[in-house]
Short mmCIF file of C-alpha atoms in Angstrom, two decimals:
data_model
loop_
_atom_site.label_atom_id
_atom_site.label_comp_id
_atom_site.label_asym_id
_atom_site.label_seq_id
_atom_site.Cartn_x
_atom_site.Cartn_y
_atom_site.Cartn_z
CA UNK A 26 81.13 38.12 144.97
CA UNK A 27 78.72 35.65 144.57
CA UNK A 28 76.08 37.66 142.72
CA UNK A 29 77.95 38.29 139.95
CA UNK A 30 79.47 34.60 139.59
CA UNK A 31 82.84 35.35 140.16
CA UNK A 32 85.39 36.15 143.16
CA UNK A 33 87.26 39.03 143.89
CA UNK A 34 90.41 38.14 145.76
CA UNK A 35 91.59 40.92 147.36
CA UNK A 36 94.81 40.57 149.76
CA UNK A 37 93.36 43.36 152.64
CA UNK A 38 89.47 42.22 152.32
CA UNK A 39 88.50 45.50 151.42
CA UNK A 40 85.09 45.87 149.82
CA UNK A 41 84.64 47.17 146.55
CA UNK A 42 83.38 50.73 147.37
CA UNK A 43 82.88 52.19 151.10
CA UNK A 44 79.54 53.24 151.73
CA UNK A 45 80.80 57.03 151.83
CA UNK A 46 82.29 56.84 148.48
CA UNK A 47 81.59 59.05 145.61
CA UNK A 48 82.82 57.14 142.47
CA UNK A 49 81.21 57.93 139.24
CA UNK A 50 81.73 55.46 136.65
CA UNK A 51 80.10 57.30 134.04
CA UNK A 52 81.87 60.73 135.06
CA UNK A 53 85.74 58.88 135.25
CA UNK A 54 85.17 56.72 132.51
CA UNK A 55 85.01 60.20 130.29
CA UNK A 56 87.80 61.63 132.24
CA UNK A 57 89.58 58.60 131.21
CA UNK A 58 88.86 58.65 127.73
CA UNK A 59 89.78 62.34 127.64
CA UNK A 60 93.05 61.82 129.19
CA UNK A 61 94.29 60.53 126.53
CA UNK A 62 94.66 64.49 125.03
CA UNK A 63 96.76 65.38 127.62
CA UNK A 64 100.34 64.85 129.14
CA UNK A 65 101.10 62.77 132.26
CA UNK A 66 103.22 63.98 134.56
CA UNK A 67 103.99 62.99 138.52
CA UNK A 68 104.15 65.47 140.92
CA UNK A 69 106.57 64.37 143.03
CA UNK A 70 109.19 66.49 144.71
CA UNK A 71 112.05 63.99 144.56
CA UNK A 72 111.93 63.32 140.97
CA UNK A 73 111.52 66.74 140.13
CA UNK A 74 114.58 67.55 141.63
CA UNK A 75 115.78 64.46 139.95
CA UNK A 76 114.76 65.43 136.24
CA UNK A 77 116.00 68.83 136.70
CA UNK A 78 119.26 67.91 138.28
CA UNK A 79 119.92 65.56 134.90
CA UNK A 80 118.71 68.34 132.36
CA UNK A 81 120.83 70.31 134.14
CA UNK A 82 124.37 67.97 134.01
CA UNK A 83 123.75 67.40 130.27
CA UNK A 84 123.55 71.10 129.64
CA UNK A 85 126.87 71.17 131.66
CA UNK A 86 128.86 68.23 129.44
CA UNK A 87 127.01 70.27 126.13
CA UNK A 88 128.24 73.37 127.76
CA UNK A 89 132.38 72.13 128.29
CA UNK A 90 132.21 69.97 125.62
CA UNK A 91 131.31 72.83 122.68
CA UNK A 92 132.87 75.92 124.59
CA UNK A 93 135.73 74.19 126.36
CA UNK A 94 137.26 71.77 123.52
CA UNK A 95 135.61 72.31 120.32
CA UNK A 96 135.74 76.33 119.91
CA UNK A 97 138.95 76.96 120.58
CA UNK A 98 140.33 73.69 118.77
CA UNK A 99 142.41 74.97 115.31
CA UNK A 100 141.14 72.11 113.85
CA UNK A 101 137.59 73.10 112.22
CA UNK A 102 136.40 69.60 110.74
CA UNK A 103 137.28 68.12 113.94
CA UNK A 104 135.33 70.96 116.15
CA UNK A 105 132.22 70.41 113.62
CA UNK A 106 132.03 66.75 113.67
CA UNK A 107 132.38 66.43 117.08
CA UNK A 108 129.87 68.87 118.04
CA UNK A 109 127.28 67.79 115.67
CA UNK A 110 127.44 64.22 117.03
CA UNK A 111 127.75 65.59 120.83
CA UNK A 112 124.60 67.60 120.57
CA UNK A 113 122.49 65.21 118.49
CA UNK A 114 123.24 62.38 121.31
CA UNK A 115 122.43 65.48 123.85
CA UNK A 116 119.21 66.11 122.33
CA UNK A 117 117.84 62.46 121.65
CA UNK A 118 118.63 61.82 125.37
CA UNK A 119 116.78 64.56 126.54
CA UNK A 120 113.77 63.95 124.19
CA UNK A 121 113.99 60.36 125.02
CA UNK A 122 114.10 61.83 128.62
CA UNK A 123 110.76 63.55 128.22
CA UNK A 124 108.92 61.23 126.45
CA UNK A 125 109.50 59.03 129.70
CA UNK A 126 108.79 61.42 132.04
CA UNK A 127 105.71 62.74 130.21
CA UNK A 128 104.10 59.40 129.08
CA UNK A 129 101.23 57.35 130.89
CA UNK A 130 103.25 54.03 131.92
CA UNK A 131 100.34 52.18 131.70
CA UNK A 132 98.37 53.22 134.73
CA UNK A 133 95.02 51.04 135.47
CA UNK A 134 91.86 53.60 135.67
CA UNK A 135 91.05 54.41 139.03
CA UNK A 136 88.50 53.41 141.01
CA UNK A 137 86.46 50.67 138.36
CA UNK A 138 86.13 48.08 140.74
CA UNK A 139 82.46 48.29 141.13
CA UNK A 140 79.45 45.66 140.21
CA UNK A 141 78.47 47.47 137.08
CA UNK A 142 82.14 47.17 135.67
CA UNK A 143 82.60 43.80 136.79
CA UNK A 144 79.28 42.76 135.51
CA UNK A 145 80.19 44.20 131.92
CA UNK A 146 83.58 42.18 132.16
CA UNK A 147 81.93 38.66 131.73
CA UNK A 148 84.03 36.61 133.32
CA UNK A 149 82.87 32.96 133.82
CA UNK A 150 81.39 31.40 137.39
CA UNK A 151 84.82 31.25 139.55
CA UNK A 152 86.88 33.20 137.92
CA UNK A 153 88.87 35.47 140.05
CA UNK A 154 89.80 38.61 139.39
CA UNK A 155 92.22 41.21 141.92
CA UNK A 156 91.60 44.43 143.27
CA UNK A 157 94.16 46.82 144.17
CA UNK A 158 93.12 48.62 147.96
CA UNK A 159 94.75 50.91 147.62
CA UNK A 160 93.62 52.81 144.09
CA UNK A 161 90.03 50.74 144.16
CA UNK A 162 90.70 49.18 140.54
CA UNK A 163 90.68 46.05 139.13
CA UNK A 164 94.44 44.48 138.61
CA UNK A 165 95.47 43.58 135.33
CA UNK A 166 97.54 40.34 135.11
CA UNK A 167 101.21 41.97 135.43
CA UNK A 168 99.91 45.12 136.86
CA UNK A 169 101.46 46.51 140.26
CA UNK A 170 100.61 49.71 142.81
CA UNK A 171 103.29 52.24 142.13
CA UNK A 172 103.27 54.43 145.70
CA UNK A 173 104.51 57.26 144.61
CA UNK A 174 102.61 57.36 141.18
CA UNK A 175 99.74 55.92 143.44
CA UNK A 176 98.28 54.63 140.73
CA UNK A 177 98.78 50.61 139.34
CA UNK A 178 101.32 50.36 136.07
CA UNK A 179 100.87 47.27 133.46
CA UNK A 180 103.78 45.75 133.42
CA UNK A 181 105.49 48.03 136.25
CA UNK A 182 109.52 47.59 136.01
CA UNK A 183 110.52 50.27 138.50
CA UNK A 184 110.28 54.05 139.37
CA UNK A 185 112.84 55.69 138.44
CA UNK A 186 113.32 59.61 140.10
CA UNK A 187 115.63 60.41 137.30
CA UNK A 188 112.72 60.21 134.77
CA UNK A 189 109.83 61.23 137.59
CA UNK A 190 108.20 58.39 136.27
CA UNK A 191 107.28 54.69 136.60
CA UNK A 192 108.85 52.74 134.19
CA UNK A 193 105.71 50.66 132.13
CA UNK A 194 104.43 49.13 129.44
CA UNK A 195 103.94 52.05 127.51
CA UNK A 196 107.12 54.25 128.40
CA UNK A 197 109.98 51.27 128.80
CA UNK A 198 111.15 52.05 124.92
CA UNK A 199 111.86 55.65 125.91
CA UNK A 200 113.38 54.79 128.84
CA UNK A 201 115.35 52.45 127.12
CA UNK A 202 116.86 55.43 124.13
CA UNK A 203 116.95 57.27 127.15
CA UNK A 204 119.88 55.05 128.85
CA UNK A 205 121.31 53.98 125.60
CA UNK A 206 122.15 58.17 124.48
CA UNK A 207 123.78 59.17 127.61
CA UNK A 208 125.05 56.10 127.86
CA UNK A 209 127.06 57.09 124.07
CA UNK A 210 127.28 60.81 124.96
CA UNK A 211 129.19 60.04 127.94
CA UNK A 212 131.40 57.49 126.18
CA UNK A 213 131.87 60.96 123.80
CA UNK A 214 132.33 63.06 126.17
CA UNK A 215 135.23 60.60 128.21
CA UNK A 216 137.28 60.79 124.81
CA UNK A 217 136.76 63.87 124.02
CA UNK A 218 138.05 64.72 127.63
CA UNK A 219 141.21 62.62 126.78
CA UNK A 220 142.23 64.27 123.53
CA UNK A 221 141.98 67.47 125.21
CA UNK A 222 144.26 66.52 128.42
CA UNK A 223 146.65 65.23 125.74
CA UNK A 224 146.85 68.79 123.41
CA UNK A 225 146.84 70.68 126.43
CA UNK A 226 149.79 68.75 128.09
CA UNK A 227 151.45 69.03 124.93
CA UNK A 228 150.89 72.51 124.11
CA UNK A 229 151.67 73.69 127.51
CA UNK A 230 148.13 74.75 128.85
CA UNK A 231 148.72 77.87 126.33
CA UNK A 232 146.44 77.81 123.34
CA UNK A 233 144.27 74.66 124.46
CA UNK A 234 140.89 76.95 125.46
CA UNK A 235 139.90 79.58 126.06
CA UNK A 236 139.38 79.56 130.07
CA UNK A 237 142.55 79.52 132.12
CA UNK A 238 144.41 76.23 133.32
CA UNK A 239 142.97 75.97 135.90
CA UNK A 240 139.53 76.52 135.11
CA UNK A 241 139.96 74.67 132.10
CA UNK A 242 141.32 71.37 134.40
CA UNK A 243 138.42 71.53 137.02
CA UNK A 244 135.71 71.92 134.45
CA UNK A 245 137.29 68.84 132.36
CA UNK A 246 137.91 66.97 135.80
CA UNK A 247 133.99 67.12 136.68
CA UNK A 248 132.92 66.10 133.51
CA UNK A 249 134.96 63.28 133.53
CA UNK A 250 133.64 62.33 137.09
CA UNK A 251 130.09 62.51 135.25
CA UNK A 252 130.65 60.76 132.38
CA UNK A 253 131.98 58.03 134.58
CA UNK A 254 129.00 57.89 136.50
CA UNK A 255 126.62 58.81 133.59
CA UNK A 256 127.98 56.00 131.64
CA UNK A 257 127.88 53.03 134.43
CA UNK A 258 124.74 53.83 135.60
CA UNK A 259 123.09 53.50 131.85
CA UNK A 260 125.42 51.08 130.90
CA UNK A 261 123.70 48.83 133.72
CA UNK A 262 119.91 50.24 133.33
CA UNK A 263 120.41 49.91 129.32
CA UNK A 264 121.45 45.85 129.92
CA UNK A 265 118.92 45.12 132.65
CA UNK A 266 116.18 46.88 130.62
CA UNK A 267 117.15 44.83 127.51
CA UNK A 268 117.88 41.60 129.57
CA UNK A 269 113.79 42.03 131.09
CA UNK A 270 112.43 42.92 127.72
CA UNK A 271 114.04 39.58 125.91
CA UNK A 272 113.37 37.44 128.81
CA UNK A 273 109.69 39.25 129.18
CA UNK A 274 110.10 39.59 132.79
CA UNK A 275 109.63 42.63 134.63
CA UNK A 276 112.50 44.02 136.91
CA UNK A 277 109.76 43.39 139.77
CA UNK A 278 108.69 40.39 138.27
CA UNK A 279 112.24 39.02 139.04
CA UNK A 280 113.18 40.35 142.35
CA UNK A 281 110.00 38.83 143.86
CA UNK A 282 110.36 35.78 141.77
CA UNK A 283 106.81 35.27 140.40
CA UNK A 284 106.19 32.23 138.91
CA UNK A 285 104.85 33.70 135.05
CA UNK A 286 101.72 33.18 134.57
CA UNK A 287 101.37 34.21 130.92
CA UNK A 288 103.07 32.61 127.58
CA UNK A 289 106.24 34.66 127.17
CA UNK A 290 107.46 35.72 124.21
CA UNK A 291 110.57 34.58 122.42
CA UNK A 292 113.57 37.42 122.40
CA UNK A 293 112.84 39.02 119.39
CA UNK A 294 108.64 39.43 119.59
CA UNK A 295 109.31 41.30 122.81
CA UNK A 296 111.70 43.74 120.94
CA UNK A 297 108.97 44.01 118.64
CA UNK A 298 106.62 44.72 121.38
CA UNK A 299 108.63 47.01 123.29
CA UNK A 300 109.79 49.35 120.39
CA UNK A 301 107.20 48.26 117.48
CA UNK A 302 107.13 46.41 114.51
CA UNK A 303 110.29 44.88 112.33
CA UNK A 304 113.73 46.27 113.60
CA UNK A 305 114.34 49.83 111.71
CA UNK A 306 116.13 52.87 112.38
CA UNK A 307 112.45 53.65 114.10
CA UNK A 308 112.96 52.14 117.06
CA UNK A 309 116.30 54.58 117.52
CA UNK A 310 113.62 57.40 116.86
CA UNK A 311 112.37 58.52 120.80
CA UNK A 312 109.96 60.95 118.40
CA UNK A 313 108.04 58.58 116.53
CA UNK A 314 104.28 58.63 117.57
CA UNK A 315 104.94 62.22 119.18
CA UNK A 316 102.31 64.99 118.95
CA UNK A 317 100.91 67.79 121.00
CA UNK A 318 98.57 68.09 123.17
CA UNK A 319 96.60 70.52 124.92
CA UNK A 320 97.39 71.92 128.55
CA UNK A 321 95.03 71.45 130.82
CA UNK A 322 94.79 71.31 134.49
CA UNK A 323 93.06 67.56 135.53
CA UNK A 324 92.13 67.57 138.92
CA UNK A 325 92.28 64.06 140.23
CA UNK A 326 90.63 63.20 143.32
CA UNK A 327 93.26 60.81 145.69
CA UNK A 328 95.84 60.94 142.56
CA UNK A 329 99.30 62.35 142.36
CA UNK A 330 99.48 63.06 138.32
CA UNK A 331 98.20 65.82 136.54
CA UNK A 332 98.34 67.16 133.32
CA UNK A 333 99.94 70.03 132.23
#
C-alpha cells in the first residue's frame, strides 16, 4: 500500500476490505475487548462428538476402576489409596481437558486489516506486513488460519477434535496436563487391571467383584484396550508437545519446515513461557489463573466460536 508506506503481502491479492463490506473497527474492537469475559468454545460437530466421547471413556475407567476393583477389594487401605489417586488423575485430566477446550488459543481479531489499523501500527517505509484472506486480519509472525476454528491462532500447533480446540499459544500448557494425566491414569488403570486378573485367577472368579465373571472379564478387557490406547496416544502427544515447546517450534512450524524467523528460546525459557514463571508444583496446577465468567451468547458474523 503505498499510501501508508508500507506493503501488504498477501498470497491471494485480495484487497483489504471489499467494497460491500461492513467492518466496524470501532464496534469489533469493543467486542474484542469484551471477549475477554467470556468462554471460547468451537462449534464444531466433530469435536463435539470428540470431547464427549473422551468425558465419556474416563467416566467409564472411573466407573470399573472404583466399582469393579476397589469396592469389593477386602483390603480397605488399598481400595482408598487407589481410588483417591485414580480420581484425582481423573479429575485434573478432565479440568485440564476443559481449560483446553474452553480457552482462546490465541486467535488474531477478525477483520483489522484496514488503513486506519495499519496506519496506527507504525511500521517503517517497506515494511511488510501479511494478511490472512481468508479471516481479513493482519498475521502475526507465527500466526496460522485454523479452518475449522476459522479464525488465525499465534503460534498454531494443531487442532485437535479430542479437545474441540486449536492447540495455541495460550492453551498448549493445558493441553499439555491434559496428555500428561491420562497419560498416568491409564498407566493406573493398566495395573490396577493386572492385580485384579491376578486375585481373581487366584480366588477362582468367586469373591473378586461384585459383577459376575463374565461381566467382570469384558468390562476389565475394554478398559485395558483403552488404557492401551489412552496411554500411547498421550504418551506420543505429551513428548511431541514437550519436544516443540523446548525446541520453540510449532508442530506446523516443523512439518512445513519454516526457516525461524524469530530468536528462539533456550529449553528452559520456553518451559517458562509455556507454563509460567520458575518450575513449581504450579505448572502441574491446570486451575491456576481459572475464574468465571459470564454466559453470554456472542454472535459472530463469518465465525465459528461462540461463547457460552
Amino acid at each position: 500500500m503505498q499510501p501508508t508506506g508500507h506493503r501488504l503481502r498477501d498470497v491471494e491479492h485480495h484487497p483489504l476490505l471489499a467494497e460491500n463490506d461492513s467492518y466496524d473497527s470501532a464496534s469489533s474492537s469493543s467486542s474484542e475487548a469484551d471477549a475477554v469475559d467470556r468462554v471460547w468454545f468451537i462449534r464444531d460437530s466433530c469435536g463435539m462428538v470428540c470431547a464427549v466421547m473422551t468425558w465419556l471413556l474416563v467416566v467409564y475407567a472411573d466407573f470399573v476402576v472404583t466399582f469393579v476393583m476397589l469396592l469389593p477389594s477386602k483390603d480397605f487401605w488399598y481400595s482408598v489409596v487407589n481410588g483417591v489417586v485414580f480420581n484425582c488423575l481423573a479429575v485434573l485430566a478432565l479440568s485440564s481437558h476443559l481449560r483446553t477446550m474452553l480457552t482462546d488459543p490465541g486467535a488474531v481479531p477478525k477483520g483489522n486489516a484496514t488503513k486506519e489499523y495499519m496506519e496506527g501500527l507504525q511500521l517503517k517505509p517497506g515494511e511488510v506486513i501479511y494478511k490472512c484472506p481468508k479471516c481479513c486480519c493482519i498475521k502475526p509472525e507465527r500466526a496460522h488460519h485454523c479452518s475449522i476454528c476459522k479464525r488465525c491462532i499465534r503460534k498454531m500447533d494443531h487442532h485437535c477434535p479430542w479437545v474441540n480446540n486449536c492447540v495455541g499459544e495460550k492453551n498448549q500448557r493445558f493441553f499439555v496436563l491434559f496428555t500428561m494425566y491420562i497419560a498416568l491414569a491409564s498407566v493406573h488403570a493398566l495395573v490396577l487391571c493386572g492385580l485384579q486378573f491376578i486375585s481373581c485367577v487366584r480366588g477362582q472368579w468367586t469373591e473378586c467383584s461384585d459383577f459376575s465373571p463374565p461381566i467382570t472379564v469384558i468390562l476389565l478387557v475394554f478398559l485395558c484396550l483403552e488404557g492401551l490406547l489412552f496411554f500411547t496416544f498421550t504418551a506420543v502427544m505429551f513428548g511431541t508437545q514437550i519436544h516443540s515447546i523446548c525446541n520453540d517450534e510449532t508442530e506446523i512450524e516443523r512439518l512445513k519446515s519454516e526457516k525461524p524467523t524469530w530468536e528462539r528460546r533456550l529449553r528452559w525459557e520456553g518451559m517458562k513461557s509455556v507454563f509460567g514463571g520458575p518450575p513449581s508444583l504450579l505448572w502441574m496446577n491446570p486451575f491456576v489463573g481459572f475464574r468465571f465468567r459470564r454466559l453470554q451468547a456472542w454472535p459472530k458474523k463469518g465465525g465459528s466460536e461462540f461463547s457460552v
